[in-house]
Amino acid sequence: MSHIRLGFGYALTSEGVKGAQYKVQVLRCGSWQYGEDPESGFDLTESDLREIVSNFKAAEKGVDVPLMYGHDDASEAQCGWVKDLALEGKGADASVWAYFDLTDGHVRRKVDEGSIKYSSSELDLAYVNPERARTTGDTTPRKVFEGLALTNRPYIKGMAPVATVTLTERSEKPTTVPEPTKPNTENDSVSVRLAEQERETEALRTKLAERDRDIEAIRKDGLRRDNENRKRLNETIIRERCAALKLSPAVSNRALRLNTLLCLGGAHTVKLSEPVRVAKVRLAEGESPSDESVDTLDVMAEVMDLLQELPDNLSQDAAKANLEEAEDDTKESGGESEAIKAAEKRFAEDPKLNFRIVLGEELQKRGVVRLGAKKGDR
């Protein structure tokens, strides 16, 4: 029989040592009968106890040893962890003490008030480490400490009670249990995590750079679209102003070309529909830039004033010239004036019409002189 649970009658004491809160005597040398079968008896010598303690510190089982409330394997029965084992005494007086923490407040109160005093150990006297057996072929059985339970009905009597740890014991360095299948891999794990974090950080940098490029492309596309819209708006305004001032097609085209030049600058170009602030021209060479002041200009008005000063601001269309002459010839006739207005309206609605023919038709409707007739011919 290798796997046994021993109800040693060791009373609990709330003296936590080596980082634990409590300690209790769990094993001692002697011959023990386990159950009614005479073959179930076993002996524990100082050598056996020393092996049990050594295997605990070497994490032979590969897991932390649980502290249970009674011998119940259910997860809810666990109330803490065995932090360390220590061998005390020599020869026949040798014994093992367990140092443990309590994580269950209800059980802790029972221990502190003395409602629970004793412990029961769980041993495997012929444990074979499967990892070692698989990798090295070593199948040597070893004695290991598997668990500890708090109970008031231990099988073996005469053990020391639970006690709390003294301040001196608390100052000692607690025993740590390494991962048996990953010996000394803590630094390697940290390095792996750091490498993963660095890769994630680099991936984020790449995504941010791509996003910045996308934002810049969107910004440039927005500026291009805005500039196109300004150019179209300016063209509409220019055509309306040219029509209102009766400027010739040559002048209108010149204004449209000027608009194209103004819009070459992109987002910093002006809108002809809005006034702009520009620096006044320096009147004296001695003036410094700080002496300059700012004017608010109506760009469209300035452009049209300039265009009207050009020689070809006069109509180059013969029909329009005849219209001016016809206006002089028909000043005295209200019907003639109405004919001219009607012809202008039709021409504005459809510039493809021949203005002279349209005017002649309107004059004939009103029974007035034909287009091109002289005053002496009336």
CSV table of N, CA and C in Angstrom, one decimal, residues 22-28 53 84-88 94-100:
chain,number,residue,atom,x,y,z
A,22,TYR,N,0.2,29.6,10.0
A,22,TYR,CA,0.1,28.6,11.0
A,22,TYR,C,1.1,27.5,10.8
A,23,LYS,N,1.3,26.7,11.9
A,23,LYS,CA,2.1,25.5,11.8
A,23,LYS,C,1.5,24.4,12.6
A,24,VAL,N,1.8,23.1,12.2
A,24,VAL,CA,1.3,22.0,12.9
A,24,VAL,C,2.2,20.8,12.7
A,25,GLN,N,2.3,20.0,13.7
A,25,GLN,CA,3.1,18.7,13.6
A,25,GLN,C,2.3,17.7,12.8
A,26,VAL,N,2.9,17.2,11.7
A,26,VAL,CA,2.1,16.3,10.9
A,26,VAL,C,2.6,14.9,10.8
A,27,LEU,N,3.9,14.6,11.0
A,27,LEU,CA,4.5,13.3,11.0
A,27,LEU,C,5.5,13.1,12.1
A,28,ARG,N,5.7,11.9,12.6
A,28,ARG,CA,6.8,11.6,13.5
A,28,ARG,C,7.2,10.1,13.3
A,53,VAL,N,10.4,15.4,3.4
A,53,VAL,CA,10.6,16.9,3.4
A,53,VAL,C,11.4,17.3,2.1
A,84,ASP,N,5.2,25.0,3.5
A,84,ASP,CA,6.6,24.4,3.7
A,84,ASP,C,6.5,23.2,4.7
A,85,LEU,N,7.5,22.4,4.6
A,85,LEU,CA,7.7,21.3,5.6
A,85,LEU,C,9.0,21.4,6.2
A,86,ALA,N,9.2,21.1,7.5
A,86,ALA,CA,10.4,21.2,8.2
A,86,ALA,C,10.6,20.0,9.1
A,87,LEU,N,11.9,19.5,9.0
A,87,LEU,CA,12.2,18.3,9.9
A,87,LEU,C,12.8,18.9,11.2
A,88,GLU,N,12.3,18.4,12.3
A,88,GLU,CA,12.8,18.8,13.6
A,88,GLU,C,13.1,17.6,14.4
A,94,ALA,N,12.6,12.5,15.8
A,94,ALA,CA,12.4,13.3,14.6
A,94,ALA,C,10.9,13.4,14.2
A,95,SER,N,10.5,14.6,13.8
A,95,SER,CA,9.1,14.8,13.3
A,95,SER,C,9.1,15.9,12.2
A,96,VAL,N,8.0,15.9,11.5
A,96,VAL,CA,7.8,16.9,10.4
A,96,VAL,C,6.7,17.9,10.8
A,97,TRP,N,7.0,19.2,10.6
A,97,TRP,CA,6.1,20.2,10.8
A,97,TRP,C,5.7,20.8,9.5
A,98,ALA,N,4.4,21.1,9.4
A,98,ALA,CA,3.9,21.8,8.2
A,98,ALA,C,3.5,23.2,8.5
A,99,TYR,N,3.8,24.1,7.6
A,99,TYR,CA,3.5,25.5,7.7
A,99,TYR,C,2.5,25.9,6.6
A,100,PHE,N,1.4,26.5,7.0
A,100,PHE,CA,0.3,26.6,6.0
A,100,PHE,C,-0.4,28.0,6.2
